[in-house]
PDB file of C-alpha atoms in Angstrom:
ATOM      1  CA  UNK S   2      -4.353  -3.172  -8.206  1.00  0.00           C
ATOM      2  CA  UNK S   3      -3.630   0.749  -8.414  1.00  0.00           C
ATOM      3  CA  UNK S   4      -0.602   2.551 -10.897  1.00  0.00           C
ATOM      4  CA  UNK S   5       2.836   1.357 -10.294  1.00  0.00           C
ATOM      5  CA  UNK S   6       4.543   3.007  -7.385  1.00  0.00           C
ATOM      6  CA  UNK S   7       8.143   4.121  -7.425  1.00  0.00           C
ATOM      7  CA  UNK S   8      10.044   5.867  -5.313  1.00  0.00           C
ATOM      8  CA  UNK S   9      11.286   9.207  -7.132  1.00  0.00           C
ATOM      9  CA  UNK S  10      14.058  10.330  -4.455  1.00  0.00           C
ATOM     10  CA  UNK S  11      14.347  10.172  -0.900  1.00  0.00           C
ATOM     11  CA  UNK S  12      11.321  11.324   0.530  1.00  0.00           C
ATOM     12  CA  UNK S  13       9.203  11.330  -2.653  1.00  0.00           C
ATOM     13  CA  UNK S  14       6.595   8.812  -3.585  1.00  0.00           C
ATOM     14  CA  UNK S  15       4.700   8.764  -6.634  1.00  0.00           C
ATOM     15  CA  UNK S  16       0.924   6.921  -6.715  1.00  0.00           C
ATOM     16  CA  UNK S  17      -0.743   7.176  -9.562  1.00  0.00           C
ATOM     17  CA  UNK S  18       1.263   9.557 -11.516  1.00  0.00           C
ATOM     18  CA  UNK S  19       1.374  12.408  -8.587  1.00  0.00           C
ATOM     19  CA  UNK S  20       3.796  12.682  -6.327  1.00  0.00           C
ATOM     20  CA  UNK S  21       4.018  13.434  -2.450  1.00  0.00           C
ATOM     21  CA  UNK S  22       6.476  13.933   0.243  1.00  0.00           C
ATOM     22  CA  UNK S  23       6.780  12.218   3.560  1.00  0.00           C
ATOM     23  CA  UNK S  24       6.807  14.311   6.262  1.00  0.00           C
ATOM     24  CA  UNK S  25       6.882  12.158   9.014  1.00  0.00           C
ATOM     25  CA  UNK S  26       5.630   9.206  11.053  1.00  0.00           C
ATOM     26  CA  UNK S  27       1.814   8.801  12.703  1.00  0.00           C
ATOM     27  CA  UNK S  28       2.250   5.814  13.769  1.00  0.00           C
ATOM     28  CA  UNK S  29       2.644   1.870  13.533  1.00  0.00           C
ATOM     29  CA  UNK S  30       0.623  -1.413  14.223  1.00  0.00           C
ATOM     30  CA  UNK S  31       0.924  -4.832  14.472  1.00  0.00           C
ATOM     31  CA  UNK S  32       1.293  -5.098  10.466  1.00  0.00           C
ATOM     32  CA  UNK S  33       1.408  -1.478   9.308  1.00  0.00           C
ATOM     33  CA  UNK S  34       2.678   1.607   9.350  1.00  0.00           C
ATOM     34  CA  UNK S  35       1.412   5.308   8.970  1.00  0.00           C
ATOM     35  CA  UNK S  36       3.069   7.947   7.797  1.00  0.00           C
ATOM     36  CA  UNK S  37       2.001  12.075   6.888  1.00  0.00           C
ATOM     37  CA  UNK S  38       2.798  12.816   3.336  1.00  0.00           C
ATOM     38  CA  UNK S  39       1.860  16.143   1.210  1.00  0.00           C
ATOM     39  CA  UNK S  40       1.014  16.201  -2.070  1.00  0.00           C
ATOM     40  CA  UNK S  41       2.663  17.895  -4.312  1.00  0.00           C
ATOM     41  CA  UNK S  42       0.023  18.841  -6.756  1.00  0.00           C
ATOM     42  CA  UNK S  43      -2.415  20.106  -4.301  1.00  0.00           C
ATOM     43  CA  UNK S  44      -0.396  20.588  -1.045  1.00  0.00           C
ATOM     44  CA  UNK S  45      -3.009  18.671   1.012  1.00  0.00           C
ATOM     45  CA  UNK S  46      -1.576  16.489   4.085  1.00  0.00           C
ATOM     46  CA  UNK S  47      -2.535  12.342   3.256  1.00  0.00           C
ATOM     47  CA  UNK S  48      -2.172   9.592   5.643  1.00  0.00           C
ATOM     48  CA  UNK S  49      -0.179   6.774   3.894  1.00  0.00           C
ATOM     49  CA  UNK S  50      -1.146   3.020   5.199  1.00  0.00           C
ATOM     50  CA  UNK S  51       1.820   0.771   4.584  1.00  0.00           C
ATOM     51  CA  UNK S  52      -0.094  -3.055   5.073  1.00  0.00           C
ATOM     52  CA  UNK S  53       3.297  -5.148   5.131  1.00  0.00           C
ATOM     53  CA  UNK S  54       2.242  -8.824   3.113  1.00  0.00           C
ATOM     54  CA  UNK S  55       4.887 -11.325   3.762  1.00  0.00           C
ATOM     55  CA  UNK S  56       2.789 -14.068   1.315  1.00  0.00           C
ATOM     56  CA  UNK S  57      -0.361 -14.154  -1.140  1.00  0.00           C
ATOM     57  CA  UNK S  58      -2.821 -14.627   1.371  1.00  0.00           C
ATOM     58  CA  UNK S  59      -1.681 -11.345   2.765  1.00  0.00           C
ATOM     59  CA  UNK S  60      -1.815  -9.094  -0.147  1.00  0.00           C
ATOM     60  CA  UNK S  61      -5.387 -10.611  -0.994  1.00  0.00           C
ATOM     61  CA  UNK S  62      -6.386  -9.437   2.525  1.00  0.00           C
ATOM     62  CA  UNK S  63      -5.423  -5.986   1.827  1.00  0.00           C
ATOM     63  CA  UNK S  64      -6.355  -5.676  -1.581  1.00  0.00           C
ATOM     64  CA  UNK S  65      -9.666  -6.411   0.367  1.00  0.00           C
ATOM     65  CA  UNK S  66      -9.573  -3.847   2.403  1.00  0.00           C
ATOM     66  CA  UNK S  67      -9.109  -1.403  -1.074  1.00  0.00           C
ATOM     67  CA  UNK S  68     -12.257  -2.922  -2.049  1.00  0.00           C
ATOM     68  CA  UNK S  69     -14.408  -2.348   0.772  1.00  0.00           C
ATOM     69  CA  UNK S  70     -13.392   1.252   1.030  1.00  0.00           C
ATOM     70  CA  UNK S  71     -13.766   1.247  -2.780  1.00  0.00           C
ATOM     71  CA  UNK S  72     -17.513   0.511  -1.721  1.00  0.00           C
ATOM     72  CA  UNK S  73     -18.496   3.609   0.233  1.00  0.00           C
ATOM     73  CA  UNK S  74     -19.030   7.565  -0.776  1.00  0.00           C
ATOM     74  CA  UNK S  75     -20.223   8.480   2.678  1.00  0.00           C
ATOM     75  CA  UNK S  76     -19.290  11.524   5.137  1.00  0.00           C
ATOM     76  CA  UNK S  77     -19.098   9.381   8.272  1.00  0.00           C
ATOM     77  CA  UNK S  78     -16.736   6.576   6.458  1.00  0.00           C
ATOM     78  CA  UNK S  79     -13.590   7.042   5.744  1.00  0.00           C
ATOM     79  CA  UNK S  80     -12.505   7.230   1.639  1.00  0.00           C
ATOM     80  CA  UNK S  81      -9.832   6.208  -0.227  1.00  0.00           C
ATOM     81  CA  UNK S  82      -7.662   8.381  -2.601  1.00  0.00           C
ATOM     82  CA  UNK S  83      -5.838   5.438  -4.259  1.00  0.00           C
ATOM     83  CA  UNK S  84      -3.590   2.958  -3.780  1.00  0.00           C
ATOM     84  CA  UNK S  85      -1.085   0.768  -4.817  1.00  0.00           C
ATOM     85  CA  UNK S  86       1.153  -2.787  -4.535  1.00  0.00           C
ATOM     86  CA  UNK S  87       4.868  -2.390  -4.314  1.00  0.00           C
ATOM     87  CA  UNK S  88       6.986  -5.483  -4.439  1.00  0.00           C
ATOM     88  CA  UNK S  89      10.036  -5.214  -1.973  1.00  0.00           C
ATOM     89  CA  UNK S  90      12.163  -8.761  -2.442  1.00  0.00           C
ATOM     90  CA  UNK S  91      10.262 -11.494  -2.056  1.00  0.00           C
ATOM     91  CA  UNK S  92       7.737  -9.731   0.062  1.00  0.00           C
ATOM     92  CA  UNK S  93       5.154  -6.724  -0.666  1.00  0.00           C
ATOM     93  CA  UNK S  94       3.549  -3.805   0.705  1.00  0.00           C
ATOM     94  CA  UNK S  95      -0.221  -2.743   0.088  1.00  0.00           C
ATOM     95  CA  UNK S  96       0.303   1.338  -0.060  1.00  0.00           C
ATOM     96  CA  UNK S  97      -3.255   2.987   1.163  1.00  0.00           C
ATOM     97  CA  UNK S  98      -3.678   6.403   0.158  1.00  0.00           C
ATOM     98  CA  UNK S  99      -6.077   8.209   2.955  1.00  0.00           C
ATOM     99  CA  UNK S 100      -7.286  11.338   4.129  1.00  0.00           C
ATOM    100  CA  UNK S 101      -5.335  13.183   6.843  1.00  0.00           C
ATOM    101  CA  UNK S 102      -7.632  13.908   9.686  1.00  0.00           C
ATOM    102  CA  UNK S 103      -6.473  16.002  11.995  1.00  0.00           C
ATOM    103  CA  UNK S 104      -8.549  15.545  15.132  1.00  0.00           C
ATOM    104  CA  UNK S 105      -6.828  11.757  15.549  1.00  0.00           C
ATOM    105  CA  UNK S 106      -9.522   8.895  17.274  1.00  0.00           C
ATOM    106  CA  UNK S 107     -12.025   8.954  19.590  1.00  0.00           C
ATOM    107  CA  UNK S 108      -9.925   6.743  21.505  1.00  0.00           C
ATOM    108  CA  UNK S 109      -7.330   9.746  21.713  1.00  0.00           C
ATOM    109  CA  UNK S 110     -10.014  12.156  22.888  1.00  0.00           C
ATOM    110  CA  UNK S 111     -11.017   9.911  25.605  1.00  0.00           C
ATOM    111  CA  UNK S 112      -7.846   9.602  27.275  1.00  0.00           C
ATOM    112  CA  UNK S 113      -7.051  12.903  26.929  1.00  0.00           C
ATOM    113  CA  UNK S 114      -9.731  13.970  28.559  1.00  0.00           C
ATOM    114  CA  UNK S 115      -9.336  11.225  31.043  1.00  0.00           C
ATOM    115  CA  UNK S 116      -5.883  12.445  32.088  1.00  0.00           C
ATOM    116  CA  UNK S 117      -7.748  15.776  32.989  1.00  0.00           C
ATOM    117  CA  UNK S 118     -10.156  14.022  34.795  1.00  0.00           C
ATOM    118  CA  UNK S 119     -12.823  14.602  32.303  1.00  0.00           C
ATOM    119  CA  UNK S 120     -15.440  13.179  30.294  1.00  0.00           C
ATOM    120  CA  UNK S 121     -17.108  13.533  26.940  1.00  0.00           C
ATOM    121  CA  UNK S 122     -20.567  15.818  27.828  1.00  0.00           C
ATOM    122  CA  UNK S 123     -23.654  13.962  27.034  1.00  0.00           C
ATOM    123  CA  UNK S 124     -24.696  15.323  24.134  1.00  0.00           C
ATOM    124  CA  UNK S 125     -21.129  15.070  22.560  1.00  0.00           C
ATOM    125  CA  UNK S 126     -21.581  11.124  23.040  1.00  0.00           C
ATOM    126  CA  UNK S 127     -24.912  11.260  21.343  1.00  0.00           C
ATOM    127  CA  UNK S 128     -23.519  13.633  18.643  1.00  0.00           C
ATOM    128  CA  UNK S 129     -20.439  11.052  18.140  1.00  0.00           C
ATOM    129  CA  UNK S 130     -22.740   7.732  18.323  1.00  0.00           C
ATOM    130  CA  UNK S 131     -25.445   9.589  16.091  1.00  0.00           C
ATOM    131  CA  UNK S 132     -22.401  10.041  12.941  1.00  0.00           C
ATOM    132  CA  UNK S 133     -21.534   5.901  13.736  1.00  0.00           C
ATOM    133  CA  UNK S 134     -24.829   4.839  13.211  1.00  0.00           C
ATOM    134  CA  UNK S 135     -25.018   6.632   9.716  1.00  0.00           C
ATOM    135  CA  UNK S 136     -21.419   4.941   8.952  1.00  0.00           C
ATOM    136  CA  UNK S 137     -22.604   1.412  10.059  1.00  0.00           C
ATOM    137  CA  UNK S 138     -25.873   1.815   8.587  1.00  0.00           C
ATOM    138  CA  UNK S 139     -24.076   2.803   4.837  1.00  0.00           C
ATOM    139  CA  UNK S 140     -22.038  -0.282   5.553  1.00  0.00           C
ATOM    140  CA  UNK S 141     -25.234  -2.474   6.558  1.00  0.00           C
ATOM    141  CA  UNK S 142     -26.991  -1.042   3.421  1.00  0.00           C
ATOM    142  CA  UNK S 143     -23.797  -2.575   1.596  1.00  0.00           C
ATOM    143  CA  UNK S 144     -24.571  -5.935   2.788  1.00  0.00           C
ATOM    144  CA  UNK S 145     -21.739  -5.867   4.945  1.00  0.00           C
ATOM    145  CA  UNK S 146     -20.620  -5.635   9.086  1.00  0.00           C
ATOM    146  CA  UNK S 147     -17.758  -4.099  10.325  1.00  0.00           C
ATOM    147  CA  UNK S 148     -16.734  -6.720  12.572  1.00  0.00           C
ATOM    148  CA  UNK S 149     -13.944  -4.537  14.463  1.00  0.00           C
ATOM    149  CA  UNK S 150     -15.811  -1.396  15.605  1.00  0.00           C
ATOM    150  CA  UNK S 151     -13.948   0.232  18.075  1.00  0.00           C
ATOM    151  CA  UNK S 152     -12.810   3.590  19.578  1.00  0.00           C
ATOM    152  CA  UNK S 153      -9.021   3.142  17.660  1.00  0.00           C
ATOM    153  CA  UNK S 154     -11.108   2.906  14.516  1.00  0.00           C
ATOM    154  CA  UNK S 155     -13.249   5.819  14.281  1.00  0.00           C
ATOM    155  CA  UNK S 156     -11.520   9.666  13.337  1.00  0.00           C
ATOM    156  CA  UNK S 157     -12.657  12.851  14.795  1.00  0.00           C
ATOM    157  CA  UNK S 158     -13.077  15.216  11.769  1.00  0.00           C
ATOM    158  CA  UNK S 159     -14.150  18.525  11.431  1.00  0.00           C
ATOM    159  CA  UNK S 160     -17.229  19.610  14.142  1.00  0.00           C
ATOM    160  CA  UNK S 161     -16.408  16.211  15.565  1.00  0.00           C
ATOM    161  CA  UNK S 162     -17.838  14.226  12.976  1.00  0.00           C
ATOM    162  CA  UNK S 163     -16.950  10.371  13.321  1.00  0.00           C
ATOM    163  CA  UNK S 164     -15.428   8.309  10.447  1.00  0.00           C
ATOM    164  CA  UNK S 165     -15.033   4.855  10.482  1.00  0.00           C
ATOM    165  CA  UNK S 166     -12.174   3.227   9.160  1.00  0.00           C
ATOM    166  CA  UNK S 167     -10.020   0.262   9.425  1.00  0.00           C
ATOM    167  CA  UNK S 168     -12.122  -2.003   7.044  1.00  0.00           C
ATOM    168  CA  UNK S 169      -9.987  -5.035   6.439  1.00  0.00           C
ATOM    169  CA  UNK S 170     -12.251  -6.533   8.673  1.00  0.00           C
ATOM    170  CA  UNK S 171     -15.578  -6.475   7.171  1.00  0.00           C
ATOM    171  CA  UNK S 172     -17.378  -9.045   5.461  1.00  0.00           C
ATOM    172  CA  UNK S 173     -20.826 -10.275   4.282  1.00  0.00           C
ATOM    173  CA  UNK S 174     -23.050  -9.528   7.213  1.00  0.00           C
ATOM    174  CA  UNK S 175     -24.991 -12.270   6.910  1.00  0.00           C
ATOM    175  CA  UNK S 176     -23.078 -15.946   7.431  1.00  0.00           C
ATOM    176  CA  UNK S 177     -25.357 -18.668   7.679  1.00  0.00           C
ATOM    177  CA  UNK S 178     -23.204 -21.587   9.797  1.00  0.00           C
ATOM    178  CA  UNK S 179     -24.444 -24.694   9.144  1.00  0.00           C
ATOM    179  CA  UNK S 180     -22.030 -27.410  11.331  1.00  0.00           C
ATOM    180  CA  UNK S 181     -19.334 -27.231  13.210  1.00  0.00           C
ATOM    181  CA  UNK S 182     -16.393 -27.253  10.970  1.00  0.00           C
ATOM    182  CA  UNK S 183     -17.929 -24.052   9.790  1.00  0.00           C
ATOM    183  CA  UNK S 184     -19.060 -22.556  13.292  1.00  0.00           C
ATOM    184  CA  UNK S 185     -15.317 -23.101  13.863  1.00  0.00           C
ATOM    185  CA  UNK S 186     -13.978 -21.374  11.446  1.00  0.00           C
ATOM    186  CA  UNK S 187     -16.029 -18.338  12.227  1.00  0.00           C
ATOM    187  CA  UNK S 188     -14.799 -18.243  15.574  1.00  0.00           C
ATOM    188  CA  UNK S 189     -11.011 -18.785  14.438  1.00  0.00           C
ATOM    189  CA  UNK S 190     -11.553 -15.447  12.034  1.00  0.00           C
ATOM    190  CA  UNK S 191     -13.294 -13.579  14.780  1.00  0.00           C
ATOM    191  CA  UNK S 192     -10.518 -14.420  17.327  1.00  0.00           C
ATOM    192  CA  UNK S 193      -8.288 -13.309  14.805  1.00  0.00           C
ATOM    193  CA  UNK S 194     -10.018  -9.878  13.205  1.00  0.00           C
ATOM    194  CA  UNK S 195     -12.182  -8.774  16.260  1.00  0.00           C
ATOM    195  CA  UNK S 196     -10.697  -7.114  19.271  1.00  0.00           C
ATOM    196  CA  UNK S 197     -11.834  -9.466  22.146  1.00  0.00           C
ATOM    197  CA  UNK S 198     -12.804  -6.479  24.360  1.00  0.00           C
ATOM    198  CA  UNK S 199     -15.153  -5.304  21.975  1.00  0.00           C
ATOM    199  CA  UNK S 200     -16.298  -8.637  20.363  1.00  0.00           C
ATOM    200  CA  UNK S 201     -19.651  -9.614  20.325  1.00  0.00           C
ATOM    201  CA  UNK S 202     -20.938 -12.642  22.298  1.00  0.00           C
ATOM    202  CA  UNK S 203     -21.936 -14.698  19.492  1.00  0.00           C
ATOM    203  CA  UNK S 204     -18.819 -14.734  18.059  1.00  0.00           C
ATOM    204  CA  UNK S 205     -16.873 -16.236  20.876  1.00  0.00           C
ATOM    205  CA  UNK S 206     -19.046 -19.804  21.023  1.00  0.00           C
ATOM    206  CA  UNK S 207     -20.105 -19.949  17.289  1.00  0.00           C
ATOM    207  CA  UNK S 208     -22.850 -22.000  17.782  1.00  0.00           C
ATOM    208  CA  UNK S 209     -23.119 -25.266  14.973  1.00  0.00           C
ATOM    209  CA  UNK S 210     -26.399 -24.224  13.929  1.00  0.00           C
ATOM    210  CA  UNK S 211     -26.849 -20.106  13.819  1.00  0.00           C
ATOM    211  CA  UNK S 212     -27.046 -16.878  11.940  1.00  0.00           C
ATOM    212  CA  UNK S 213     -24.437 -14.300  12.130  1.00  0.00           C
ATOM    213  CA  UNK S 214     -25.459 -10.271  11.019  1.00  0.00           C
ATOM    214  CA  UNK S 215     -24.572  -6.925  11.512  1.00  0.00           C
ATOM    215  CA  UNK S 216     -26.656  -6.707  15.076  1.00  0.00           C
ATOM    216  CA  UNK S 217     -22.465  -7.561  15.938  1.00  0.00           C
ATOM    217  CA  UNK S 218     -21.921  -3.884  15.419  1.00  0.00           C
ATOM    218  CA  UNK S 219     -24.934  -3.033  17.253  1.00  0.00           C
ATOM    219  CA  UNK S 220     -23.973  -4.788  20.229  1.00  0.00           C
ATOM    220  CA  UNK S 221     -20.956  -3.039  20.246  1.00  0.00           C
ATOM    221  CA  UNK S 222     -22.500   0.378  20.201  1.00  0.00           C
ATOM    222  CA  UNK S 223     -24.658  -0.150  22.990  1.00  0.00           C
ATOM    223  CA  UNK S 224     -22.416  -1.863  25.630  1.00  0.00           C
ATOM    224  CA  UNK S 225     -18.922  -1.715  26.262  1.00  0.00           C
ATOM    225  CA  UNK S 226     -18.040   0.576  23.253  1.00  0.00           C
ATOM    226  CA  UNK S 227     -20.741   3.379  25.033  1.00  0.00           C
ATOM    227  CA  UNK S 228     -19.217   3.238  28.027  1.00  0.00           C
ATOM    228  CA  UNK S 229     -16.172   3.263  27.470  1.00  0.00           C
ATOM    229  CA  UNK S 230     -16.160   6.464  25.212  1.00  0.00           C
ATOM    230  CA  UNK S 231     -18.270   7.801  28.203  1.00  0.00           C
ATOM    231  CA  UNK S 232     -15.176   7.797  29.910  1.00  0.00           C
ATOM    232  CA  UNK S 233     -15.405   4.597  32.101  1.00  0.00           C
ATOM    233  CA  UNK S 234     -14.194   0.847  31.080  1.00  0.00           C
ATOM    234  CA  UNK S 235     -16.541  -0.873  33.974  1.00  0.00           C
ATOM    235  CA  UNK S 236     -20.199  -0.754  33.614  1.00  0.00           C
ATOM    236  CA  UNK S 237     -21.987   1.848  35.890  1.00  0.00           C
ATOM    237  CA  UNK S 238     -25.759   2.625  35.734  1.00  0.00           C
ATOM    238  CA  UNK S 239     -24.964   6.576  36.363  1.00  0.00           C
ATOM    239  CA  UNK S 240     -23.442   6.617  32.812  1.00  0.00           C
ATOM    240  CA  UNK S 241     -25.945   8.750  30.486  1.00  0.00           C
ATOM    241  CA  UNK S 242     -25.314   5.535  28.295  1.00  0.00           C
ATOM    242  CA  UNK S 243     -26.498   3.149  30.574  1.00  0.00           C
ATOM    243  CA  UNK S 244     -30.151   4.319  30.905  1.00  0.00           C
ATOM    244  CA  UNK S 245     -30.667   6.317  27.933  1.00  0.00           C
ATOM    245  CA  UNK S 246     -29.401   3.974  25.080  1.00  0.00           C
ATOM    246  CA  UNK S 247     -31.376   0.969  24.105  1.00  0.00           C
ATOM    247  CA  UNK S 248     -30.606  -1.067  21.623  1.00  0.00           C
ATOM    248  CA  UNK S 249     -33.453  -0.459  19.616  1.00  0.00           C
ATOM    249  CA  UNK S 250     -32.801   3.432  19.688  1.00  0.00           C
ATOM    250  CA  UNK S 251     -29.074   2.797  18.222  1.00  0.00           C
ATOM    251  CA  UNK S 252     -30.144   0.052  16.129  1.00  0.00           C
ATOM    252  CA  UNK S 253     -29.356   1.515  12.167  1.00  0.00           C
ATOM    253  CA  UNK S 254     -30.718  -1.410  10.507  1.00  0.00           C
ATOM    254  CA  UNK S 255     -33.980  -3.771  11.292  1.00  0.00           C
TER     255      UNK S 255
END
């Protein structure tokens, strides 16, 4: 569950015995906040995830999400420095301790370049889709999918290598649905955990008798997600992506 956190002073947080100061805030979703903090041992910038869990299904959620990243030592996924649970009245926060990356999403790039009436080059897309297949194919090698890849959740670092993140997500890549109940189910947790725009097919009419794998990443990578970092949301067959990515060629796993 990570060290106990306290709060030292205003401003100062310590996780796991070291302490670091907010400096301001990134950003906020539906369920969690981001802040900058610095530490104060090593004077590095962190991004600090807040997940806000209101009951215990929540906090075993993000706990999972702590254990997937726990899972992963790889330069095109993001890591985790630590973390910790801090009890605030009846309700809890999951505190994730990540890397600061400076160069924000891909989906930031895009529309900045969009509002200058530009596009990513060619190459740059296959540079950028190159680094996710190595991320999704350390996460397939895990046994696991990502279930939520998408342009918000992948980080430009340094020489514009990709890192995926956002991992509450994931789970066993390979669900074996065997009746409806269960076919169900899946599709409740997909409409819940899987951006609709970038959901695969399969998971919108579970079928009562199917497999589901990791080819739900895939599909991703070599449809809308593709085009859309090419700088277009509607399909167009003069997109580099269009006619030069198959499936098979993006494809990390058999």
């Amino acid at each position: 569950m990570g060290s106990t956190l306290c709060i030292c002073s205003r401003g100062v947080i310590t996780i796991e015995n070291k302490r670091y100061l907010f400096i301001q805030k990134l950003g906020e979703g539906g369920f969690s906040y981001v802040d900058l903090v610095e530490g104060v041992h090593d004077g590095r910038f962190y991004a600090l995830k807040r997940i806000l869990c209101h009951d215990r299904e929540d906090r075993k959620e993000a706990l999972h999400e702590v254990e997937m990243h726990r899972l992963f030592n790889h330069p095109n996924v993001l890591t985790l420095e630590a973390h910790c649970m801090m009890e605030k009245g009846p309700k809890w926060e999951a505190w994730l301790l990540l890397p600061f990356v400076r160069g924000g999403t891909l989906w930031n790039e895009v529309e900045a370049l969009r509002d200058k009436n530009a596009f990513l080059s060619e190459d740059r897309i296959f540079y950028i889709l190159h680094g996710i297949c190595l991320g999704l194919k350390a996460i397939h090698d895990q046994g696991y999918a990502h279930r939520d890849l998408k342009p918000t959740n992948v980080l430009l670092g340094d020489d514009d290598q990709p890192l995926l993140m956002d991992l509450g997500s994931m789970n066993h890549a390979r669900i074996e649905v065997n009746g409806t109940r269960q076919a169900m189910a899946v599709q409740d947790w997909a409409a819940q955990r899987c951006t609709i725009s970038y959901r695969a097919p399969e998971l919108f009419n579970v079928s009562s008798s199917c497999v589901i794998d990791d080819r739900t990443d895939i599909w991703v990578g070599t449809g809308p997600y593709c085009l859309q970092i090419a700088g277009n949301r509607r399909s167009s067959s003069d997109h580099p992506c269009a006619s030069s990515i198959s499936p098979s060629a993006v494809c990390c796993t058999p």
